[in-house]
Each structure stands twice: as C-alpha cells, then as structure tokens.
CSV table of C-alpha atoms in Angstrom, one decimal:
chain,number,residue,atom,x,y,z
A,21,UNK,CA,59.5,-66.0,-9.2
A,22,UNK,CA,59.5,-64.1,-5.9
A,23,UNK,CA,62.7,-62.7,-4.4
A,24,UNK,CA,63.1,-62.8,-0.7
A,25,UNK,CA,61.8,-59.8,1.2
A,26,UNK,CA,64.2,-58.0,3.5
A,27,UNK,CA,61.9,-58.4,6.4
A,28,UNK,CA,61.6,-62.2,6.2
A,29,UNK,CA,65.0,-63.0,4.7
A,30,UNK,CA,66.6,-65.9,6.6
A,31,UNK,CA,70.4,-65.9,6.2
A,32,UNK,CA,72.6,-68.9,6.8
A,33,UNK,CA,75.8,-67.5,8.1
A,34,UNK,CA,78.9,-68.5,6.3
A,35,UNK,CA,81.2,-67.7,9.3
A,36,UNK,CA,80.1,-64.1,8.7
A,37,UNK,CA,82.8,-63.5,6.1
A,38,UNK,CA,83.5,-59.7,6.0
A,39,UNK,CA,83.1,-57.5,2.9
A,40,UNK,CA,83.9,-53.9,2.0
A,41,UNK,CA,82.0,-52.6,-1.0
A,42,UNK,CA,83.3,-49.8,-3.1
A,43,UNK,CA,81.2,-47.9,-5.7
A,44,UNK,CA,78.2,-49.4,-3.9
A,45,UNK,CA,75.4,-47.3,-5.4
A,46,UNK,CA,72.0,-48.1,-3.8
A,47,UNK,CA,73.4,-51.5,-2.6
A,48,UNK,CA,72.7,-54.1,-5.2
A,49,UNK,CA,75.9,-56.0,-4.7
A,50,UNK,CA,75.7,-55.6,-0.9
A,51,UNK,CA,72.3,-57.1,-1.0
A,52,UNK,CA,73.7,-60.1,-2.9
A,53,UNK,CA,76.4,-60.6,-0.3
A,54,UNK,CA,73.8,-60.3,2.5
A,55,UNK,CA,71.6,-63.0,0.8
A,56,UNK,CA,74.7,-65.2,0.5
A,57,UNK,CA,75.3,-64.9,4.3
A,58,UNK,CA,78.3,-62.5,4.2
A,59,UNK,CA,78.5,-59.3,6.2
A,60,UNK,CA,79.2,-56.0,4.5
A,61,UNK,CA,81.1,-53.9,7.0
A,62,UNK,CA,81.5,-50.7,5.0
A,63,UNK,CA,80.6,-49.2,1.7
A,64,UNK,CA,81.9,-46.3,-0.4
A,65,UNK,CA,79.5,-44.2,-2.6
A,66,UNK,CA,80.1,-40.8,-4.2
A,67,UNK,CA,76.5,-39.7,-4.9
A,68,UNK,CA,74.6,-38.5,-1.9
A,69,UNK,CA,71.1,-39.7,-3.0
A,70,UNK,CA,72.5,-43.2,-3.8
A,71,UNK,CA,74.2,-43.3,-0.4
A,72,UNK,CA,71.0,-42.3,1.3
A,73,UNK,CA,69.1,-45.1,-0.3
A,74,UNK,CA,71.9,-47.5,0.6
A,75,UNK,CA,71.6,-46.5,4.3
A,76,UNK,CA,67.8,-47.1,4.2
A,77,UNK,CA,68.4,-50.8,3.4
A,78,UNK,CA,71.7,-51.5,5.1
A,79,UNK,CA,71.6,-49.7,8.4
A,80,UNK,CA,74.3,-51.9,9.9
A,81,UNK,CA,76.9,-50.9,7.3
A,82,UNK,CA,79.2,-47.9,7.7
A,83,UNK,CA,78.8,-45.7,4.6
A,84,UNK,CA,81.6,-43.5,3.4
A,85,UNK,CA,79.7,-41.0,1.2
A,86,UNK,CA,82.7,-39.5,-0.5
A,87,UNK,CA,84.9,-39.5,-3.6
A,88,UNK,CA,87.0,-42.6,-3.2
A,89,UNK,CA,90.1,-40.6,-4.3
A,90,UNK,CA,90.0,-38.7,-0.9
A,91,UNK,CA,89.8,-41.9,1.2
A,92,UNK,CA,92.7,-43.8,2.8
A,93,UNK,CA,92.1,-47.5,2.8
A,94,UNK,CA,94.3,-48.2,5.8
A,95,UNK,CA,92.4,-45.7,7.8
A,96,UNK,CA,89.1,-47.4,6.9
A,97,UNK,CA,90.6,-50.8,8.0
A,98,UNK,CA,91.7,-49.2,11.3
A,99,UNK,CA,88.2,-47.8,11.9
A,100,UNK,CA,86.8,-51.2,11.4
A,101,UNK,CA,89.3,-52.9,13.7
A,102,UNK,CA,91.0,-54.7,10.8
A,103,UNK,CA,94.6,-55.0,9.6
A,104,UNK,CA,95.8,-55.5,6.0
A,105,UNK,CA,95.1,-59.1,5.1
A,106,UNK,CA,92.2,-59.6,7.5
A,107,UNK,CA,89.3,-58.6,5.1
A,108,UNK,CA,87.7,-61.5,3.3
A,109,UNK,CA,86.3,-59.8,0.2
A,110,UNK,CA,86.9,-56.4,-1.4
A,111,UNK,CA,84.0,-55.7,-3.7
A,112,UNK,CA,83.8,-53.0,-6.4
A,113,UNK,CA,82.0,-51.9,-9.6
A,114,UNK,CA,84.0,-48.9,-10.7
A,115,UNK,CA,82.0,-46.7,-13.2
A,116,UNK,CA,83.5,-47.0,-16.6
A,117,UNK,CA,81.3,-45.2,-19.1
A,118,UNK,CA,84.3,-44.5,-21.3
A,119,UNK,CA,84.2,-48.1,-22.5
A,120,UNK,CA,81.3,-48.6,-24.9
A,121,UNK,CA,79.7,-52.0,-25.6
A,122,UNK,CA,81.6,-52.3,-28.9
A,123,UNK,CA,85.0,-51.7,-27.2
A,124,UNK,CA,85.6,-48.2,-28.5
A,125,UNK,CA,87.2,-45.8,-26.0
A,126,UNK,CA,84.9,-42.8,-25.8
A,127,UNK,CA,86.1,-39.3,-26.8
A,128,UNK,CA,85.6,-38.1,-23.2
A,129,UNK,CA,88.4,-40.2,-21.8
A,130,UNK,CA,90.2,-38.2,-19.1
A,131,UNK,CA,87.6,-35.5,-19.0
A,132,UNK,CA,85.2,-34.5,-16.3
A,133,UNK,CA,81.7,-35.6,-17.2
A,134,UNK,CA,78.2,-35.7,-15.7
A,135,UNK,CA,77.6,-38.6,-13.4
A,136,UNK,CA,74.2,-38.5,-11.7
A,137,UNK,CA,73.8,-35.1,-10.2
A,138,UNK,CA,77.5,-34.5,-10.0
A,139,UNK,CA,80.4,-34.0,-12.3
A,140,UNK,CA,83.6,-36.0,-12.1
A,141,UNK,CA,86.1,-38.0,-14.0
A,142,UNK,CA,85.1,-41.7,-13.9
A,143,UNK,CA,87.6,-43.4,-16.2
A,144,UNK,CA,90.4,-43.6,-13.6
A,145,UNK,CA,88.2,-45.1,-10.9
A,146,UNK,CA,89.3,-48.7,-11.6
A,147,UNK,CA,92.8,-47.7,-10.6
A,148,UNK,CA,91.4,-46.3,-7.3
A,149,UNK,CA,89.8,-49.7,-6.7
A,150,UNK,CA,93.3,-51.3,-7.3
A,151,UNK,CA,94.8,-48.8,-4.8
A,152,UNK,CA,92.4,-50.1,-2.2
A,153,UNK,CA,93.2,-53.7,-3.1
A,154,UNK,CA,97.0,-53.1,-2.8
A,155,UNK,CA,96.6,-51.5,0.6
A,156,UNK,CA,94.0,-53.7,2.2
A,157,UNK,CA,95.3,-57.1,0.8
A,158,UNK,CA,92.0,-58.9,1.3
A,159,UNK,CA,91.9,-62.6,0.9
A,160,UNK,CA,89.7,-62.3,-2.2
A,161,UNK,CA,88.2,-59.7,-4.4
A,162,UNK,CA,85.3,-59.3,-6.9
A,163,UNK,CA,85.2,-56.5,-9.4
A,164,UNK,CA,82.5,-55.9,-12.0
A,165,UNK,CA,82.5,-53.9,-15.2
A,166,UNK,CA,80.9,-53.6,-18.6
A,167,UNK,CA,81.4,-56.1,-21.4
A,168,UNK,CA,83.0,-53.5,-23.6
A,169,UNK,CA,86.1,-53.8,-21.6
A,170,UNK,CA,87.1,-56.9,-23.5
A,171,UNK,CA,86.3,-55.6,-26.9
A,172,UNK,CA,88.3,-53.6,-29.5
A,173,UNK,CA,90.9,-51.1,-28.3
A,174,UNK,CA,89.4,-51.2,-24.8
A,175,UNK,CA,91.0,-54.6,-24.3
A,176,UNK,CA,94.3,-52.8,-23.7
A,177,UNK,CA,92.9,-51.4,-20.5
A,178,UNK,CA,91.5,-54.8,-19.6
A,179,UNK,CA,95.0,-56.2,-19.8
A,180,UNK,CA,96.4,-53.3,-17.8
A,181,UNK,CA,93.9,-54.0,-15.0
A,182,UNK,CA,94.6,-57.7,-15.1
A,183,UNK,CA,98.3,-57.1,-14.8
A,184,UNK,CA,97.8,-54.7,-11.9
A,185,UNK,CA,95.8,-57.3,-10.0
A,186,UNK,CA,98.5,-59.8,-10.5
A,187,UNK,CA,101.2,-57.3,-9.4
A,188,UNK,CA,99.1,-56.7,-6.2
A,189,UNK,CA,99.7,-60.4,-5.3
A,190,UNK,CA,96.6,-62.2,-6.7
A,191,UNK,CA,95.7,-65.1,-8.8
A,192,UNK,CA,93.1,-63.6,-11.1
A,193,UNK,CA,90.5,-64.8,-13.5
A,194,UNK,CA,87.9,-62.9,-15.5
A,195,UNK,CA,84.7,-64.2,-17.1
A,196,UNK,CA,81.8,-62.7,-19.0
A,197,UNK,CA,78.7,-63.7,-17.0
A,198,UNK,CA,75.1,-63.2,-18.1
A,199,UNK,CA,72.8,-62.3,-15.1
A,200,UNK,CA,69.9,-64.2,-16.8
A,201,UNK,CA,71.8,-67.4,-15.9
A,202,UNK,CA,71.4,-66.7,-12.1
A,203,UNK,CA,67.7,-66.1,-11.7
A,204,UNK,CA,67.8,-62.4,-12.8
A,205,UNK,CA,65.1,-61.8,-15.4
A,206,UNK,CA,67.4,-59.7,-17.6
A,207,UNK,CA,70.0,-60.2,-20.3
A,208,UNK,CA,72.9,-58.4,-18.6
A,209,UNK,CA,76.4,-59.4,-19.6
A,210,UNK,CA,79.2,-58.1,-17.4
A,211,UNK,CA,82.9,-58.8,-17.0
A,212,UNK,CA,83.5,-60.2,-13.5
A,213,UNK,CA,87.1,-60.3,-12.1
A,214,UNK,CA,87.6,-62.7,-9.2
A,215,UNK,CA,91.0,-62.8,-7.4
A,216,UNK,CA,92.4,-64.9,-4.6
A,217,UNK,CA,95.6,-63.8,-2.8
A,218,UNK,CA,98.5,-65.9,-4.0
A,219,UNK,CA,99.7,-67.0,-0.5
A,220,UNK,CA,96.3,-68.8,0.0
A,221,UNK,CA,97.1,-71.4,-2.7
A,222,UNK,CA,93.6,-71.5,-4.2
A,223,UNK,CA,92.2,-70.5,-7.5
A,224,UNK,CA,89.4,-68.0,-8.5
A,225,UNK,CA,86.0,-69.6,-9.1
A,226,UNK,CA,82.7,-68.7,-10.7
A,227,UNK,CA,79.2,-69.9,-10.2
A,228,UNK,CA,77.7,-72.4,-12.7
A,229,UNK,CA,74.5,-71.3,-14.6
A,230,UNK,CA,71.4,-72.3,-12.7
A,231,UNK,CA,69.6,-73.6,-15.8
A,232,UNK,CA,66.3,-71.7,-15.1
A,233,UNK,CA,65.5,-68.6,-17.1
A,234,UNK,CA,63.0,-66.2,-15.6
A,235,UNK,CA,60.9,-64.0,-17.9
A,236,UNK,CA,60.1,-60.3,-17.4
A,237,UNK,CA,56.4,-60.9,-16.9
A,238,UNK,CA,57.0,-63.8,-14.4
A,239,UNK,CA,59.2,-61.5,-12.3
A,240,UNK,CA,56.9,-58.6,-12.3
A,241,UNK,CA,53.8,-60.7,-11.5
A,242,UNK,CA,55.4,-61.7,-8.2
A,243,UNK,CA,55.9,-58.1,-7.1
A,244,UNK,CA,53.5,-55.7,-5.3
A,245,UNK,CA,53.8,-52.6,-7.5
A,246,UNK,CA,53.4,-49.1,-6.3
A,247,UNK,CA,51.5,-47.4,-9.2
A,248,UNK,CA,51.4,-43.9,-7.9
A,249,UNK,CA,54.2,-42.8,-10.2
A,250,UNK,CA,53.7,-40.9,-13.5
A,251,UNK,CA,54.9,-43.4,-16.2
A,252,UNK,CA,53.0,-41.8,-19.1
A,253,UNK,CA,54.7,-41.4,-22.5
A,254,UNK,CA,54.6,-38.7,-25.1
A,255,UNK,CA,52.4,-38.7,-28.2
A,256,UNK,CA,55.4,-39.6,-30.4
A,257,UNK,CA,56.4,-42.4,-28.1
A,258,UNK,CA,52.9,-43.8,-28.2
A,259,UNK,CA,52.9,-43.7,-32.0
A,260,UNK,CA,56.2,-45.6,-32.1
A,261,UNK,CA,55.0,-48.0,-29.4
A,262,UNK,CA,52.1,-48.9,-31.7
A,263,UNK,CA,54.5,-49.5,-34.6
A,264,UNK,CA,56.8,-51.7,-32.5
A,265,UNK,CA,56.5,-55.4,-31.6
A,266,UNK,CA,57.4,-56.7,-28.2
A,267,UNK,CA,61.1,-57.5,-28.0
A,268,UNK,CA,62.0,-54.9,-30.6
A,269,UNK,CA,63.7,-51.4,-30.5
A,270,UNK,CA,61.8,-48.3,-31.7
A,271,UNK,CA,64.7,-47.6,-34.0
A,272,UNK,CA,62.8,-49.1,-37.0
A,273,UNK,CA,59.6,-47.1,-36.2
A,274,UNK,CA,61.7,-43.9,-36.0
A,275,UNK,CA,63.4,-44.6,-39.4
A,276,UNK,CA,60.1,-45.3,-41.1
A,277,UNK,CA,58.7,-42.0,-39.9
A,278,UNK,CA,61.7,-39.8,-40.3
A,279,UNK,CA,64.2,-41.6,-42.5
A,280,UNK,CA,66.8,-40.9,-39.8
A,281,UNK,CA,68.7,-43.2,-37.4
A,282,UNK,CA,68.0,-43.0,-33.7
A,283,UNK,CA,65.8,-44.4,-30.9
A,284,UNK,CA,67.9,-47.7,-30.8
A,285,UNK,CA,67.9,-47.7,-27.0
A,286,UNK,CA,64.1,-47.3,-26.7
A,287,UNK,CA,62.9,-50.9,-26.2
A,288,UNK,CA,59.4,-52.5,-26.0
A,289,UNK,CA,60.1,-55.4,-23.8
A,290,UNK,CA,58.8,-58.9,-24.5
A,291,UNK,CA,56.8,-60.5,-21.7
A,292,UNK,CA,58.0,-64.1,-22.3
A,293,UNK,CA,61.8,-63.3,-22.4
A,294,UNK,CA,64.2,-61.8,-19.9
A,295,UNK,CA,64.3,-58.0,-20.1
A,296,UNK,CA,66.9,-56.2,-22.1
A,297,UNK,CA,69.7,-54.7,-20.0
A,298,UNK,CA,68.4,-52.3,-17.3
A,299,UNK,CA,70.6,-49.2,-17.5
A,300,UNK,CA,70.6,-45.9,-15.6
A,301,UNK,CA,68.3,-44.6,-18.3
A,302,UNK,CA,65.8,-47.5,-18.1
A,303,UNK,CA,63.1,-45.3,-16.6
A,304,UNK,CA,62.9,-43.5,-20.0
A,305,UNK,CA,64.2,-46.1,-22.4
A,306,UNK,CA,62.0,-49.1,-21.6
A,307,UNK,CA,58.4,-49.6,-22.5
A,308,UNK,CA,55.7,-52.0,-21.3
A,309,UNK,CA,54.7,-54.8,-23.7
A,310,UNK,CA,50.9,-54.5,-23.1
A,311,UNK,CA,50.3,-50.9,-21.9
A,312,UNK,CA,51.7,-47.8,-23.7
A,313,UNK,CA,53.8,-46.6,-20.8
A,314,UNK,CA,57.1,-46.7,-19.1
A,315,UNK,CA,57.8,-49.1,-16.2
A,316,UNK,CA,57.2,-48.3,-12.6
A,317,UNK,CA,60.3,-48.2,-10.4
A,318,UNK,CA,59.1,-51.4,-8.6
A,319,UNK,CA,58.9,-53.2,-11.9
A,320,UNK,CA,62.5,-52.2,-12.7
A,321,UNK,CA,63.5,-53.4,-9.2
A,322,UNK,CA,61.9,-56.8,-10.0
A,323,UNK,CA,63.8,-57.0,-13.3
A,324,UNK,CA,67.0,-56.3,-11.3
A,325,UNK,CA,66.1,-59.0,-8.7
A,326,UNK,CA,65.8,-56.6,-5.8
A,327,UNK,CA,63.6,-57.8,-2.8
A,328,UNK,CA,60.1,-56.4,-3.1
A,329,UNK,CA,60.5,-54.3,0.1
A,330,UNK,CA,63.8,-52.8,-0.9
A,331,UNK,CA,63.2,-49.1,-0.1
A,332,UNK,CA,64.0,-46.2,-2.4
A,333,UNK,CA,63.3,-42.6,-1.7
A,334,UNK,CA,63.6,-39.6,-4.0
A,335,UNK,CA,62.5,-38.6,-7.5
A,336,UNK,CA,61.6,-41.3,-10.0
A,337,UNK,CA,64.5,-40.4,-12.2
A,338,UNK,CA,67.0,-40.8,-9.4
A,339,UNK,CA,65.4,-44.1,-8.1
A,340,UNK,CA,65.4,-45.7,-11.6
A,341,UNK,CA,69.0,-44.5,-12.2
A,342,UNK,CA,70.1,-46.2,-9.0
A,343,UNK,CA,68.3,-49.4,-10.0
A,344,UNK,CA,69.9,-49.3,-13.4
A,345,UNK,CA,73.4,-48.8,-12.1
A,346,UNK,CA,73.2,-51.7,-9.7
A,347,UNK,CA,74.7,-55.1,-9.8
A,348,UNK,CA,71.7,-57.5,-9.7
A,349,UNK,CA,71.5,-58.9,-6.1
A,350,UNK,CA,70.8,-62.5,-7.3
A,351,UNK,CA,73.8,-62.5,-9.6
A,352,UNK,CA,76.1,-61.3,-6.8
A,353,UNK,CA,74.5,-63.8,-4.4
A,354,UNK,CA,75.6,-66.6,-6.8
A,355,UNK,CA,79.1,-65.3,-7.1
A,356,UNK,CA,79.4,-64.8,-3.3
A,357,UNK,CA,78.1,-68.2,-2.4
A,358,UNK,CA,80.5,-69.9,-4.8
A,359,UNK,CA,83.5,-67.8,-3.5
A,360,UNK,CA,82.6,-68.6,0.1
A,361,UNK,CA,82.1,-72.3,-0.5
A,362,UNK,CA,85.1,-72.9,-2.8
A,363,UNK,CA,87.6,-70.5,-1.3
A,364,UNK,CA,86.8,-68.9,2.0
A,365,UNK,CA,85.5,-72.0,3.7
A,366,UNK,CA,88.8,-73.8,2.8
A,367,UNK,CA,91.1,-71.3,4.5
A,368,UNK,CA,89.2,-70.4,7.7
C-alpha cells in the first residue's frame, strides 16, 4: 500500500469546503482534510517544533503558534474574512492525557504537567475547543479523543462534553472508530465526535469500514526509508527482544528475568498484522520484528499513513513524538469525505 505523495497528490475539490484545525500538531488531520479535497484555512498549535513541521507541509495555512486559551475565536474568523456561521468544519484533537485507556482519571487532573518540551495544564483543553465552537458556530465539527473517555469514571466527562456540544446548538454523535478500518496499518481506537448545526436539519455521519486491512510490513515496504538515524537498542532491550515473539509485549520477558512487572508498553511488532497504537513514545517503545532495533521515523510515518514525502525536521525524539500524537491522515480523510458528501454537499 502506497500513500499519495504530497508532490503528486491530485485533489478533487469538494467546493473547497473550509476548515480550521485546533491542536493541529504536525498536521495529520489537516493532511487528511487536504486529501479529501477540503481547504484548511488556519491551525492552532501550542508547541513550537510541531508548528514548525506543520508549516513545512502546509505552507498555505495560517498557523497560530500559541496557547489556545490566549486566542479569540472571533478575531481569527475576522482575520480570515469569515463571520460566525460561515466556517464549514471546526476540527480539533484536544490533548487529554488525564484519561487513561481504562477510564480512570489520572491523579494529575488539574495540574500543570510536561507536554512535549513545555509545561501546561491539558485536561481543560476540550472546554477551550468548545469555546471556539460556541463562538464560531461552524456548520459541522469533528473532535477526536482517546478511547478512555468512554470508560469508567471518565465517562462523566464524556457526558459533560456531549451536553456542551448540544447546548452550543448541534446534533451530535460519537463513535469509537478503529483506524485500521480506513487503510491505516495500525490498531488505533479513538472516540470521534461529529456534530452538525441544528438549523441545517441533517444528522452526523461516519464512514463505513473499507474492508481492507493493511499490515505493518506491507505499509513499510511501500516507503522509501531514510536510514541515517540511530535506532540502536540497549543490551537489555536486545536480550528482551530475543525473548519476545513478534506481536507480543516485552512485559513477560522482563518478568521472567526480574520477577517484577513492567515493560508492558514495549512491543515487538508483528509484520503480518497492523501495528499496535503509535503513541508519542513510539520511537522508544516499538521494536522491529526482524532486526533488533527501534523503527526509523519514516517507518512510523508509514504506520500512521502519512505521505512518503511529508517533511519532518528536528531531533528524532521530537519527530517521532509528533508522528505519534497525530490523527492518521487516511482516517481523517475517510471522515472528511463522508462529512462532505453526506452533509456539506447537501447544504451548499
């Protein structure tokens, strides 16, 4: 499976529906909208090195490199020549590390924590996205978050967000989508909120699974890989790598050696399956199935469905972090195409 290169990507315009992306990172969701034929007018990103890589790949998009709390949504609309209600899609993936995958609210709720190379509170950012939604009143919105948001005590916050969307004037639906169902070679389950402004008289929609599953090895084979990076592993990691079968965690190897728990996030990927979830720590947590090493940044880009020539500059740790925090472009492309066809095309 080869993903389209930026340089040769042919985009069929869907009336150039306009998008503003918040918490945009290096631009995974924006790339998905672009591949679906939509136009991303502006993006908001807090981290300077993520915003820099966004600019490399989306030169036509205005980037607000700032804490979203300091921005006025109506001022942004005015700068773009828009009024409330004009925007077609408000996109956002607010960081929500306080929700674990098992639905337990982390002890750090409400506290300033490390995020990339900065420190900030992240658990209130979903409400900042809602503030933008209330002010901008776009025709539709798409918001992405971790699956832990619908589990355990975290579900109370899910309900709170859902009610806030409805109070802002939207018909809302939320669904757990697996990126592997949309030509992303990765098991990545995320909650996707889709909303349609109530006055438009249409319902939220989601893409149907494509039916074709792409394996990790299939995706990487189609890529041209820059192998100049240092992806070597430690002697202990090599020992555990030898004790671990493809598709398994190194947790068992660690327990057999030390009698202690740990290493559960260290995974030796299986070549004939989609990859495990690519996270911000994938550069250190994931290991190749055939060679005792970590993955090159280009390989992780392939597993996130980025185009081969999607440019990233900076240290390996910052580049792999950016890849891991991204919404897979192919997944967002599927969401955007469905939203354009089933909602936006019907109201233009």
